[in-house]
Amino acid sequence: MSSPGAAPPPVPAAAMAPRPAGYAGELGQMLLERGLITWEQLDQARLHALEKNVRLPEAFFALRMVEAGPLRKIQAEQLGLAFIETIDIEAIDADLSKDIPVGFARTQLVLPLWRKNDQIQVGVVDPLNVAGMDALQPTLDGNLEPVVVPEGVLVDAINKIFDRRAGASQVMGEIHDEEIGISGENIQDIDVDIIDTDDEAPIIRLVNALMAQAVKERCSDIHIEPFERHIAVRFRVDGVLYEIIRPPKRFAASITSRIKVMAGLDIAEKRVPQDGRIKIKVAGRDIDIRLSTVPTSHGERIVMRLLDKTAVLKDLEYIGMGSQVLVNMNEMIQKSYGIILVTGPTGSGKTTTLYACLAKINSPVRNIITVEDPVEYQLGGIGQIQVNSKVGLTFAAGLRAILRQDPDVVMVGEIRDRETAEIAIQASLTGHLVFSTLHTNDAAGAVTRLVDMGVEPFLVASSVVCMMAQRLVRNLCPHCKKPVVPTESELRQLGFTRERFLEVTPGHVYAPTGCQECLDTGYMGRTGIYELLVVDDEIRQLIMDNIDSNSIKKRAIGKGMLTLRDDGARKVMLGDTSIAEILRVTQDDMLGLE
C-alpha cells in the first residue's frame, strides 16, 4: 500500500486484467490518472465500500490511501464546485449562522460563509453531504451554493464564529455563597421557591449549564453524587464515566431541589426514592430526561438519563453487524413465529437492536405491538404500550392484553419473570413472532436463564429461534487515532497468530490518542459487537437434554458461530476500535472459553 501522495508502485500484470467499462467511476478514474491510487487500491476501496456500506471517498479515507485535501479538491473539480484552502474569518457573515445550532455545524461540517447576490456560499467538507445542505435551507433566505473547504480550516472557522455556551465549571467559578444565600448552617432550610422563580439565579444557571454541556458532549447519563465534603458530578460518555465538576457540599440541597422542581417531584420528601421526567430543548433539539433519586447517607443521589428525541433510529445495516450476522438476522426476523432473544447487560444497546428489527419488518400488512419500560422511540405504524406497575400494567399483563389485539409481531421490552416468559413462549407457539431481551453474558446463557425462571427446557427448545448477545464498544476518534503494532499477547487474546494478522491487515491496528474533537478521550461514538446463536436441530436437542450453556456455546462455535471476542477482533482489524477496548468489554467472553 502506497503512502498518501507517494508515486504509485508498478502495476502487476494481474492487476491489468480488463475491467468492465465505467468500473472506476469518474472519481476513481481521476485519481488513477493523477497517480494518487493504483488499480489494486481501487479494488480494495470498492470492496471496503461494499462491505461497510459507505461511499467510495470514505473507503479511501478509511484505508488511508489518499489524503483528504487532494481527494476533496478532486471531488470539487468533478462536481464543478469551488475549492478554497483558507478562510478569512473577518470576512464571514456571522449573521447567517445566528439561528444554526453549533452542534449541527460541527456534526455536519457545514458553515454559511457569505452572501453573493442571491447566493449564499456554504463551506462544506464533504461536497456530497446533501442532508446537511437540505437541513440548512429552511434556516437561510437564499439559494445555497456549496464551497469545498479542508476539514481543519472549516472546523477552526466554526469554533471562532460560534459563541460557546459557558460550561458548568465556568458557572461554578461565578457562584459565591452570598449569591445563593446559603451556608453550611442553613443548608436544609433553603427556599426553593425563590430559586425556581428567578431565571438568573446561580443554581439555575449551574443546572442549565450542566444539561447543555451534557448534550453538547454526547452524554447519556448525568450522575450527581453527594459525599461527606463535596458533590461529584459525572457524565457517562460512550459508556464510560468522567468527573466534570466537584461543587462544595453546601450546594447539594439547592441543586437537588432545583432538579426535583424541574421534574415535578416532591421536594420535601427526602426519605424514599422518586422517579420523574424532564423535557428540555438544547440547540433546537428536544431532550427527554428520565430522573431517578435515591436517599443515601450523605444526601439524595440523582441520576439523569438523557434521550435525544430528534435522534434518527438506525437500520440493522448501520449498527455494526458483520455480514454473516446481518444475513442470519435478516433471515430470522422474517419468520412468521418463534422467539428472538437479544441479551446483554444494561446499556448494551439491546433496545436499539430490537427497534432496528421492528423498523425493518414494519409494513401495513403486519400488526406490530410492543410493551416497553420506557418507550424510548416513537415508531410510526407500531402500537407501543408503556409499562405502569403502579396500576398493575406489568410486562405480563401488557403481553396478555396484546395477544387479544390480533398481533402478528410482539415485542416485550424484557422477560423478567416466569409468568412473562411462559406467556411469550405460548404466543410464539400459537403463531406469533416475539422479540424480547434478557440479562445474560452471552447468547447461550439465555437458555440457562429461562430454565432458571422455571420454564421447561422442551418449551425453550421449541419456541426460541435465535439468541443474540451484544455489547457496545467505543469507536476510535477518526481525527486522532494512531497506528500501533500489537504485541504477541494482545494478538493471542484476540485469537490471532502473527502470520494471520499480517494476512488481513497492513501490519498495524489503531490506538486512541485524544484531541479536541473527542474531548481528549481518543474515542467518539459507539458501535455494537454481536454473537448470534441460531437454534437448529442439533442445538435444539442439546437444549431439550438440559445441557449446560458452555457446552451449547462450544458446539455453536464448532458450527461456525462468531463470539463477541471474534466480532470485536474483526472491528479492531478494520480500524474501528482498539484492542484495549475489546479486551475491556469482552473479558467474560474470553474467560468462559479458556
Coordinates of C-alpha atoms in Angstrom, one line a residue:
M1 CA 0.0 0.0 0.0
S2 CA 1.5 3.3 -1.0
S3 CA 1.7 6.2 1.4
P4 CA -0.5 9.2 0.7
G5 CA 0.9 11.5 -2.0
A6 CA 3.7 9.0 -3.0
A7 CA 4.2 7.8 -6.6
P8 CA 2.3 4.5 -7.1
P9 CA 4.3 1.3 -7.4
P10 CA 4.4 -0.5 -10.8
V11 CA 1.1 -2.2 -11.5
P12 CA 1.4 -6.0 -11.7
A13 CA 0.3 -7.8 -14.8
A14 CA -2.5 -9.5 -12.9
A15 CA -3.9 -6.1 -12.0
M16 CA -4.1 -5.0 -15.6
A17 CA -6.8 -7.6 -16.4
P18 CA -9.7 -6.0 -18.3
R19 CA -12.3 -4.4 -16.1
P20 CA -15.9 -3.5 -17.1
A21 CA -16.4 -0.1 -18.7
G22 CA -17.1 2.5 -16.1
Y23 CA -15.7 0.2 -13.3
A24 CA -13.5 3.0 -11.9
G25 CA -16.2 5.7 -11.9
E26 CA -15.4 9.3 -12.6
L27 CA -13.8 9.9 -9.3
G28 CA -11.7 6.7 -9.4
Q29 CA -10.6 7.5 -12.9
M30 CA -9.5 11.0 -12.0
L31 CA -7.5 9.6 -9.1
L32 CA -5.9 6.9 -11.3
E33 CA -5.0 9.4 -14.0
R34 CA -3.2 11.6 -11.4
G35 CA -1.3 8.8 -9.9
L36 CA -2.9 9.1 -6.5
I37 CA -4.1 5.5 -6.4
T38 CA -3.4 2.2 -8.1
W39 CA -5.8 -0.3 -9.6
E40 CA -5.3 -2.6 -6.7
Q41 CA -6.1 0.2 -4.3
L42 CA -9.2 1.0 -6.2
D43 CA -10.3 -2.7 -6.0
Q44 CA -9.6 -2.7 -2.2
A45 CA -11.6 0.5 -1.8
R46 CA -14.6 -0.7 -3.8
L47 CA -14.7 -3.9 -1.7
H48 CA -14.4 -1.9 1.5
A49 CA -17.2 0.4 0.4
L50 CA -19.4 -2.5 -0.4
E51 CA -18.7 -4.4 2.9
K52 CA -19.1 -1.3 5.1
N53 CA -21.9 0.2 3.1
V54 CA -20.1 3.6 2.7
R55 CA -19.3 5.8 -0.3
L56 CA -16.0 5.4 -2.2
P57 CA -14.4 8.6 -0.8
E58 CA -15.0 7.3 2.8
A59 CA -13.4 4.0 1.8
F60 CA -10.3 5.8 0.5
F61 CA -10.0 7.7 3.8
A62 CA -10.6 4.6 6.0
L63 CA -7.9 2.7 4.1
R64 CA -5.5 5.7 4.3
M65 CA -4.9 5.6 0.5
V66 CA -5.4 9.3 -0.3
E67 CA -5.0 12.4 1.8
A68 CA -8.2 14.3 2.5
G69 CA -7.1 17.6 0.8
P70 CA -6.3 16.2 -2.6
L71 CA -9.3 14.0 -2.7
R72 CA -11.7 16.8 -1.7
K73 CA -10.1 19.0 -4.3
I74 CA -10.7 16.4 -7.0
Q75 CA -14.3 15.9 -5.8
A76 CA -14.9 19.6 -6.1
E77 CA -13.5 19.6 -9.6
Q78 CA -15.6 16.6 -10.5
L79 CA -18.8 18.3 -9.3
G80 CA -17.9 21.8 -10.7
L81 CA -17.6 23.4 -7.2
A82 CA -15.2 25.9 -5.9
F83 CA -12.4 24.7 -3.6
I84 CA -10.8 27.2 -1.1
E85 CA -7.8 26.4 1.0
T86 CA -8.2 29.2 3.6
I87 CA -11.0 31.3 5.1
D88 CA -10.8 34.9 6.2
I89 CA -12.6 34.8 9.5
E90 CA -13.3 38.5 9.4
A91 CA -15.0 38.2 6.0
I92 CA -17.6 35.6 7.2
D93 CA -21.1 37.0 7.6
A94 CA -21.8 35.8 11.2
D95 CA -25.5 36.8 10.9
L96 CA -26.0 33.8 8.6
S97 CA -25.2 31.4 11.4
K98 CA -27.2 33.0 14.2
D99 CA -30.1 30.5 14.0
I100 CA -27.9 27.4 13.4
P101 CA -27.0 25.2 16.4
V102 CA -23.3 24.9 16.9
G103 CA -23.7 21.2 17.4
F104 CA -25.3 20.9 14.0
A105 CA -22.5 22.8 12.3
R106 CA -19.8 20.7 14.0
T107 CA -21.5 17.4 13.3
Q108 CA -22.4 18.1 9.6
L109 CA -19.3 20.2 9.0
V110 CA -21.2 23.0 7.3
L111 CA -20.9 26.8 7.8
P112 CA -22.6 29.6 5.9
L113 CA -19.8 31.9 4.8
W114 CA -21.1 34.9 2.9
R115 CA -23.8 36.1 0.6
K116 CA -23.1 37.0 -3.0
N117 CA -26.2 38.5 -4.7
D118 CA -28.9 35.9 -4.1
Q119 CA -26.5 33.1 -3.5
I120 CA -25.3 32.1 0.0
Q121 CA -22.0 30.3 -0.2
V122 CA -21.8 27.5 2.4
G123 CA -18.5 25.9 3.4
V124 CA -18.6 22.1 3.4
V125 CA -16.1 19.4 3.9
D126 CA -18.0 16.7 2.0
P127 CA -19.5 18.0 -1.2
L128 CA -21.9 15.1 -1.2
N129 CA -23.4 16.0 2.2
V130 CA -26.8 16.6 0.7
A131 CA -28.6 16.1 4.1
G132 CA -26.6 18.9 5.8
M133 CA -27.4 21.3 3.0
D134 CA -31.1 20.3 2.9
A135 CA -31.3 20.9 6.7
L136 CA -29.8 24.4 6.3
Q137 CA -32.1 25.5 3.5
P138 CA -35.2 26.4 5.7
T139 CA -33.0 28.5 8.0
L140 CA -31.3 30.6 5.3
D141 CA -33.0 33.0 3.0
G142 CA -31.5 32.4 -0.4
N143 CA -30.1 29.8 -2.8
L144 CA -27.3 27.7 -1.2
E145 CA -24.0 27.2 -3.1
P146 CA -21.6 24.7 -1.6
V147 CA -17.9 25.6 -1.4
V148 CA -15.5 22.8 -0.5
V149 CA -13.1 23.6 2.3
P150 CA -10.4 21.4 4.0
E151 CA -11.8 20.0 7.3
G152 CA -9.3 21.6 9.6
V153 CA -9.9 25.0 8.1
L154 CA -13.7 24.7 8.4
V155 CA -13.6 23.3 12.0
D156 CA -11.4 26.3 13.0
A157 CA -13.9 28.7 11.4
I158 CA -16.8 27.1 13.2
N159 CA -15.1 27.3 16.5
K160 CA -14.3 31.0 16.0
I161 CA -17.7 32.1 14.6
F162 CA -20.0 30.4 17.2
D163 CA -20.1 31.8 20.7
R164 CA -19.6 28.9 23.0
R165 CA -22.0 28.5 25.9
A166 CA -20.4 28.7 29.3
G167 CA -19.6 25.2 30.7
A168 CA -20.6 24.1 34.1
S169 CA -17.1 24.7 35.5
Q170 CA -17.2 28.3 34.4
V171 CA -20.6 28.8 36.0
M172 CA -19.3 27.2 39.2
G173 CA -16.5 29.8 39.3
E174 CA -19.1 32.6 39.1
I175 CA -21.1 31.4 42.1
H176 CA -20.4 32.8 45.5
D177 CA -22.0 31.9 48.8
E178 CA -23.7 35.3 49.1
E179 CA -25.3 34.9 45.7
I180 CA -27.3 31.8 46.6
G181 CA -27.8 32.9 50.2
I182 CA -26.8 29.6 51.9
S183 CA -24.2 28.4 54.2
G184 CA -23.3 25.2 55.9
E185 CA -25.6 26.1 58.8
N186 CA -28.8 26.6 56.8
I187 CA -28.3 24.1 54.1
Q188 CA -31.5 22.2 54.9
D189 CA -33.6 25.5 55.0
I190 CA -33.1 26.8 51.5
D191 CA -36.1 28.5 49.9
V192 CA -36.6 26.5 46.7
D193 CA -39.4 28.7 45.5
I194 CA -37.1 31.7 45.4
I195 CA -34.6 29.7 43.3
D196 CA -37.3 28.4 40.9
T197 CA -38.8 31.8 40.2
D198 CA -35.6 33.7 39.3
D199 CA -34.3 32.5 36.0
E200 CA -31.0 34.3 36.6
A201 CA -30.4 32.5 39.9
P202 CA -26.9 31.0 40.0
I203 CA -28.1 27.5 40.8
I204 CA -30.5 27.6 37.9
R205 CA -27.6 28.7 35.7
L206 CA -25.4 25.9 37.0
V207 CA -28.1 23.2 36.4
N208 CA -28.9 24.6 32.9
A209 CA -25.2 24.7 32.1
L210 CA -24.8 21.1 33.2
M211 CA -27.6 19.9 31.0
A212 CA -26.4 21.9 28.0
Q213 CA -22.9 20.7 28.4
A214 CA -24.1 17.1 28.7
V215 CA -26.0 17.3 25.4
K216 CA -23.0 19.0 23.7
E217 CA -20.6 16.3 24.9
R218 CA -22.9 13.4 23.8
C219 CA -23.5 12.4 27.4
S220 CA -26.0 9.6 28.0
D221 CA -26.3 9.9 31.8
I222 CA -25.6 12.6 34.4
H223 CA -24.7 11.4 37.9
I224 CA -24.9 13.8 40.9
E225 CA -23.5 12.1 43.9
P226 CA -23.2 13.7 47.4
F227 CA -20.3 12.7 49.6
E228 CA -19.2 13.8 53.1
R229 CA -17.4 17.0 52.0
H230 CA -18.3 17.5 48.3
I231 CA -20.6 16.6 45.4
A232 CA -19.3 14.6 42.5
V233 CA -20.9 15.4 39.1
R234 CA -20.0 12.8 36.5
F235 CA -21.0 12.4 32.8
R236 CA -21.3 9.0 31.1
V237 CA -19.9 9.4 27.6
D238 CA -19.7 6.4 25.3
G239 CA -20.3 4.1 28.2
V240 CA -17.5 5.5 30.5
L241 CA -18.0 7.9 33.4
Y242 CA -15.9 11.1 33.7
E243 CA -16.0 13.6 36.5
I244 CA -16.9 17.0 35.3
I245 CA -17.1 19.3 38.4
R246 CA -16.9 18.9 42.1
P247 CA -19.2 21.5 43.8
P248 CA -18.9 22.1 47.6
K249 CA -21.2 20.1 49.8
R250 CA -23.2 23.2 50.7
F251 CA -24.7 23.4 47.2
A252 CA -26.2 19.9 47.5
A253 CA -29.6 20.8 48.7
S254 CA -30.2 23.6 46.2
I255 CA -29.0 21.6 43.2
T256 CA -31.2 18.6 44.2
S257 CA -34.2 20.8 44.9
R258 CA -33.9 22.6 41.5
I259 CA -33.7 19.4 39.6
K260 CA -36.7 17.9 41.6
V261 CA -38.7 21.0 40.8
M262 CA -38.0 20.7 37.1
A263 CA -39.2 17.0 37.3
G264 CA -42.3 17.8 39.3
L265 CA -41.2 15.7 42.3
D266 CA -41.9 16.3 45.9
I267 CA -39.0 18.4 47.2
A268 CA -40.0 17.9 50.8
E269 CA -39.7 14.1 50.6
K270 CA -36.1 13.0 51.0
R271 CA -36.5 9.6 52.6
V272 CA -37.8 7.5 49.7
P273 CA -36.7 7.1 46.0
Q274 CA -38.5 9.1 43.4
D275 CA -38.7 8.9 39.6
G276 CA -39.6 11.7 37.2
R277 CA -39.1 13.1 33.8
I278 CA -37.8 16.5 32.5
K279 CA -38.2 17.8 28.9
I280 CA -35.7 20.4 27.7
K281 CA -34.7 21.9 24.4
V282 CA -31.0 22.4 23.7
A283 CA -29.7 23.9 20.4
G284 CA -33.0 23.1 18.8
R285 CA -33.0 19.5 19.9
D286 CA -35.8 18.0 22.1
I287 CA -34.2 16.1 25.0
D288 CA -36.1 13.8 27.3
I289 CA -34.5 13.2 30.7
R290 CA -35.5 10.3 32.9
L291 CA -34.7 11.2 36.5
S292 CA -34.1 8.9 39.5
T293 CA -33.4 9.9 43.1
V294 CA -32.4 7.7 46.0
P295 CA -31.6 8.7 49.6
T296 CA -28.0 8.0 50.7
S297 CA -26.2 8.6 54.0
H298 CA -24.9 11.9 52.7
G299 CA -28.0 13.2 50.8
E300 CA -30.0 12.4 47.8
R301 CA -28.2 10.9 44.8
I302 CA -29.5 11.8 41.4
V303 CA -29.1 10.0 38.1
M304 CA -30.5 11.5 34.9
R305 CA -30.6 9.6 31.6
L306 CA -30.7 11.7 28.5
L307 CA -32.6 10.7 25.4
D308 CA -32.4 12.8 22.2
K309 CA -35.9 12.7 20.8
T310 CA -34.6 14.0 17.5
A311 CA -32.0 11.2 17.1
V312 CA -32.5 9.1 14.0
L313 CA -33.3 5.4 14.6
K314 CA -30.6 3.3 12.9
D315 CA -31.2 0.5 10.5
L316 CA -29.8 -3.0 11.1
E317 CA -27.2 -2.3 8.4
Y318 CA -25.7 0.6 10.4
I319 CA -25.4 -0.7 14.0
G320 CA -22.2 -2.6 13.4
M321 CA -23.3 -6.1 12.4
G322 CA -20.8 -8.1 10.3
S323 CA -22.0 -9.6 7.0
Q324 CA -22.6 -13.1 8.4
V325 CA -24.6 -11.9 11.5
L326 CA -26.6 -9.5 9.3
V327 CA -27.6 -12.1 6.8
N328 CA -28.7 -14.5 9.5
M329 CA -30.5 -11.8 11.5
N330 CA -32.4 -10.6 8.4
E331 CA -33.5 -14.2 7.8
M332 CA -34.6 -14.7 11.4
I333 CA -36.8 -11.6 11.6
Q334 CA -38.7 -12.6 8.5
K335 CA -40.0 -15.8 10.3
S336 CA -43.7 -15.9 11.0
Y337 CA -43.4 -17.3 14.5
G338 CA -40.8 -18.0 17.3
I339 CA -38.9 -16.0 19.9
I340 CA -35.9 -13.9 19.1
L341 CA -33.9 -13.0 22.2
V342 CA -31.3 -10.2 22.5
T343 CA -29.1 -10.5 25.6
G344 CA -26.6 -8.3 27.3
P345 CA -26.1 -6.1 30.4
T346 CA -27.9 -2.8 30.9
G347 CA -26.8 -0.2 28.4
S348 CA -25.5 -2.6 25.8
G349 CA -27.8 -1.4 23.0
K350 CA -30.4 -4.2 23.1
T351 CA -33.4 -1.8 22.7
T352 CA -31.8 -0.1 19.7
T353 CA -31.3 -3.5 18.1
L354 CA -34.9 -4.5 18.7
Y355 CA -36.2 -1.2 17.3
A356 CA -34.0 -1.7 14.2
C357 CA -35.5 -5.2 13.7
L358 CA -39.1 -3.9 14.1
A359 CA -38.4 -1.0 11.7
K360 CA -37.0 -3.5 9.1
I361 CA -40.2 -5.6 9.1
N362 CA -42.7 -2.9 9.7
S363 CA -45.3 -2.7 7.0
P364 CA -49.1 -2.1 6.6
V365 CA -49.7 -5.8 6.3
R366 CA -48.3 -6.6 9.8
N367 CA -49.9 -5.7 13.2
I368 CA -46.9 -5.0 15.5
I369 CA -47.5 -4.1 19.1
T370 CA -44.9 -3.6 21.9
V371 CA -44.9 -3.4 25.7
E372 CA -41.9 -1.4 27.0
D373 CA -40.4 0.3 30.0
P374 CA -39.9 3.0 29.0
V375 CA -41.0 3.8 25.4
E376 CA -37.7 5.3 24.1
Y377 CA -38.5 5.9 20.5
Q378 CA -41.8 6.5 18.7
L379 CA -42.2 4.2 15.8
G380 CA -44.7 5.0 13.1
G381 CA -47.3 2.3 12.4
I382 CA -46.5 0.4 15.6
G383 CA -48.6 0.3 18.7
Q384 CA -46.4 0.9 21.8
I385 CA -47.5 0.3 25.4
Q386 CA -45.8 1.9 28.4
V387 CA -45.4 -0.3 31.5
N388 CA -47.0 1.2 34.6
S389 CA -46.6 -1.1 37.5
K390 CA -48.4 1.3 39.8
V391 CA -51.7 0.5 38.1
G392 CA -50.9 -3.2 37.5
L393 CA -49.7 -2.8 33.9
T394 CA -46.7 -5.1 34.1
F395 CA -44.9 -6.8 31.2
A396 CA -47.0 -9.9 31.8
A397 CA -50.3 -8.0 32.0
G398 CA -49.4 -5.9 28.9
L399 CA -48.5 -9.1 27.0
R400 CA -51.8 -10.8 27.8
A401 CA -53.6 -7.7 26.6
I402 CA -51.6 -7.6 23.4
L403 CA -52.5 -11.1 22.5
R404 CA -56.1 -10.1 22.4
Q405 CA -55.3 -7.4 19.8
D406 CA -54.7 -9.9 16.9
P407 CA -50.9 -9.1 16.6
D408 CA -48.5 -10.6 14.1
V409 CA -45.4 -9.4 15.8
V410 CA -45.0 -8.7 19.5
M411 CA -42.1 -7.0 21.3
V412 CA -41.7 -7.4 25.1
G413 CA -39.1 -5.0 26.5
E414 CA -37.7 -7.5 28.9
I415 CA -38.5 -11.0 30.2
R416 CA -38.1 -10.6 34.0
D417 CA -40.1 -13.5 35.4
R418 CA -41.6 -16.9 34.7
E419 CA -45.1 -15.5 34.0
T420 CA -43.8 -13.2 31.2
A421 CA -41.6 -16.0 29.8
E422 CA -44.4 -18.5 29.7
I423 CA -46.8 -16.1 28.0
A424 CA -44.2 -15.1 25.4
I425 CA -43.5 -18.8 24.7
Q426 CA -47.2 -19.6 24.3
A427 CA -47.5 -16.6 22.0
S428 CA -44.7 -17.9 19.8
L429 CA -46.2 -21.4 19.7
T430 CA -49.5 -20.0 18.6
G431 CA -48.1 -18.3 15.5
H432 CA -46.6 -15.0 16.7
L433 CA -43.1 -13.6 16.2
V434 CA -41.9 -12.4 19.6
F435 CA -38.9 -10.2 20.3
S436 CA -37.6 -9.7 23.8
T437 CA -34.4 -9.2 25.9
L438 CA -32.7 -11.0 28.7
H439 CA -29.8 -10.0 31.0
T440 CA -27.2 -12.7 30.3
N441 CA -23.5 -12.6 29.5
D442 CA -23.6 -14.5 26.2
A443 CA -26.1 -15.9 23.8
A444 CA -26.2 -19.5 25.1
G445 CA -26.8 -18.1 28.6
A446 CA -30.3 -17.2 27.6
V447 CA -31.2 -20.9 27.8
T448 CA -30.0 -21.3 31.3
R449 CA -31.7 -18.0 32.4
L450 CA -35.1 -19.2 31.1
V451 CA -34.8 -22.6 32.7
D452 CA -33.8 -21.0 36.0
M453 CA -37.0 -19.0 35.8
G454 CA -38.9 -22.3 35.8
V455 CA -39.5 -22.7 32.0
E456 CA -39.3 -26.3 30.8
P457 CA -36.4 -27.0 28.5
F458 CA -38.6 -28.5 25.8
L459 CA -40.6 -25.3 25.7
V460 CA -37.5 -23.2 25.3
A461 CA -36.2 -25.6 22.5
S462 CA -39.5 -25.5 20.6
S463 CA -40.0 -21.7 20.8
V464 CA -36.7 -19.9 20.6
V465 CA -35.3 -19.5 17.0
C466 CA -32.2 -17.5 17.8
M467 CA -30.4 -15.8 20.7
M468 CA -28.1 -12.8 20.1
A469 CA -25.6 -11.4 22.7
Q470 CA -24.3 -7.9 22.2
R471 CA -22.1 -5.2 23.7
L472 CA -21.3 -1.6 22.8
V473 CA -17.7 -0.7 22.2
R474 CA -16.3 2.8 21.6
N475 CA -15.2 3.9 18.1
L476 CA -11.8 5.3 17.8
C477 CA -11.8 9.1 17.1
P478 CA -11.1 9.4 13.3
H479 CA -9.3 12.7 13.9
C480 CA -6.5 11.4 16.2
K481 CA -6.3 7.6 16.1
K482 CA -2.7 6.4 15.6
P483 CA -1.3 3.2 14.1
V484 CA 0.3 0.7 16.5
V485 CA 1.8 -2.8 16.2
P486 CA 0.1 -5.2 18.6
T487 CA 2.1 -7.4 21.0
E488 CA 2.1 -11.2 20.8
S489 CA 0.0 -11.3 24.0
E490 CA -2.7 -9.0 22.5
L491 CA -2.9 -11.0 19.3
R492 CA -3.2 -14.2 21.3
Q493 CA -6.1 -12.7 23.4
L494 CA -7.8 -11.8 20.2
G495 CA -7.3 -15.3 18.7
F496 CA -4.8 -14.3 16.0
T497 CA -1.4 -15.5 15.2
R498 CA 1.2 -13.0 13.9
E499 CA 1.0 -14.7 10.4
R500 CA -2.8 -14.4 10.2
F501 CA -2.6 -10.8 11.5
L502 CA -0.2 -9.8 8.7
E503 CA -2.5 -11.5 6.1
V504 CA -5.6 -9.4 7.0
T505 CA -4.0 -6.0 8.0
P506 CA -1.3 -3.7 6.7
G507 CA 0.8 -4.7 9.7
H508 CA -0.8 -2.4 12.3
V509 CA -4.0 -1.6 14.1
Y510 CA -5.1 1.7 15.7
A511 CA -5.0 3.0 19.3
P512 CA -6.5 6.2 20.9
T513 CA -4.6 9.4 21.3
G514 CA -7.0 12.2 22.3
C515 CA -7.8 15.5 20.7
Q516 CA -10.3 18.4 21.0
E517 CA -12.8 16.7 18.8
C518 CA -13.2 13.7 21.1
L519 CA -12.8 15.6 24.3
D520 CA -9.3 14.1 24.8
T521 CA -10.7 10.6 25.3
G522 CA -9.5 9.1 22.0
Y523 CA -13.0 7.8 21.2
M524 CA -16.0 9.1 19.5
G525 CA -19.4 7.3 19.4
R526 CA -20.1 3.6 19.9
T527 CA -20.9 0.6 17.7
G528 CA -22.1 -2.9 18.5
I529 CA -20.3 -6.3 18.6
Y530 CA -22.5 -9.3 18.3
E531 CA -22.8 -13.1 18.9
L532 CA -25.7 -14.7 17.1
L533 CA -26.6 -18.3 18.0
V534 CA -29.2 -19.8 15.6
V535 CA -31.2 -22.7 17.1
D536 CA -31.0 -25.5 14.6
D537 CA -32.0 -29.2 15.2
E538 CA -28.7 -30.1 16.9
I539 CA -28.8 -27.1 19.3
R540 CA -32.5 -27.7 19.9
Q541 CA -31.7 -31.3 21.0
L542 CA -28.9 -30.0 23.4
I543 CA -31.4 -27.6 25.0
M544 CA -34.0 -30.4 25.4
D545 CA -31.4 -32.6 27.1
N546 CA -30.8 -29.7 29.5
I547 CA -27.1 -29.4 28.6
D548 CA -25.2 -26.6 30.2
S549 CA -24.8 -23.3 28.3
N550 CA -21.0 -23.6 27.9
S551 CA -21.4 -26.9 26.1
I552 CA -24.1 -25.3 23.9
K553 CA -21.8 -22.4 23.1
K554 CA -18.8 -24.6 22.3
R555 CA -21.0 -26.6 19.9
A556 CA -22.3 -23.5 18.2
I557 CA -18.7 -22.2 17.8
G558 CA -17.9 -25.5 16.2
K559 CA -20.7 -24.9 13.7
G560 CA -19.3 -21.5 12.8
M561 CA -20.7 -19.1 15.3
L562 CA -18.6 -16.0 15.9
T563 CA -18.2 -15.0 19.5
L564 CA -18.3 -11.5 20.9
R565 CA -14.5 -11.6 21.0
D566 CA -14.3 -12.7 17.4
D567 CA -16.6 -9.9 16.2
G568 CA -14.6 -7.4 18.4
A569 CA -11.3 -8.7 16.8
R570 CA -12.9 -8.0 13.3
K571 CA -13.6 -4.4 14.3
V572 CA -10.0 -4.0 15.6
M573 CA -8.6 -5.2 12.3
L574 CA -10.9 -2.8 10.4
G575 CA -9.5 0.1 12.4
D576 CA -12.9 0.8 14.1
T577 CA -11.8 0.3 17.7
S578 CA -8.8 -0.5 19.8
I579 CA -7.6 -3.8 21.3
A580 CA -7.8 -2.3 24.8
E581 CA -11.5 -1.5 24.3
I582 CA -12.3 -5.1 23.1
L583 CA -10.4 -6.7 25.9
R584 CA -12.3 -4.4 28.4
V585 CA -15.7 -5.3 27.0
T586 CA -15.2 -9.0 26.3
Q587 CA -13.4 -10.2 29.5
D588 CA -16.3 -12.5 30.4
D589 CA -16.4 -14.0 26.9
M590 CA -12.7 -14.8 27.0
L591 CA -12.7 -16.3 30.5
G592 CA -15.6 -18.6 29.6
L593 CA -13.7 -20.2 26.8
E594 CA -10.3 -20.7 28.4

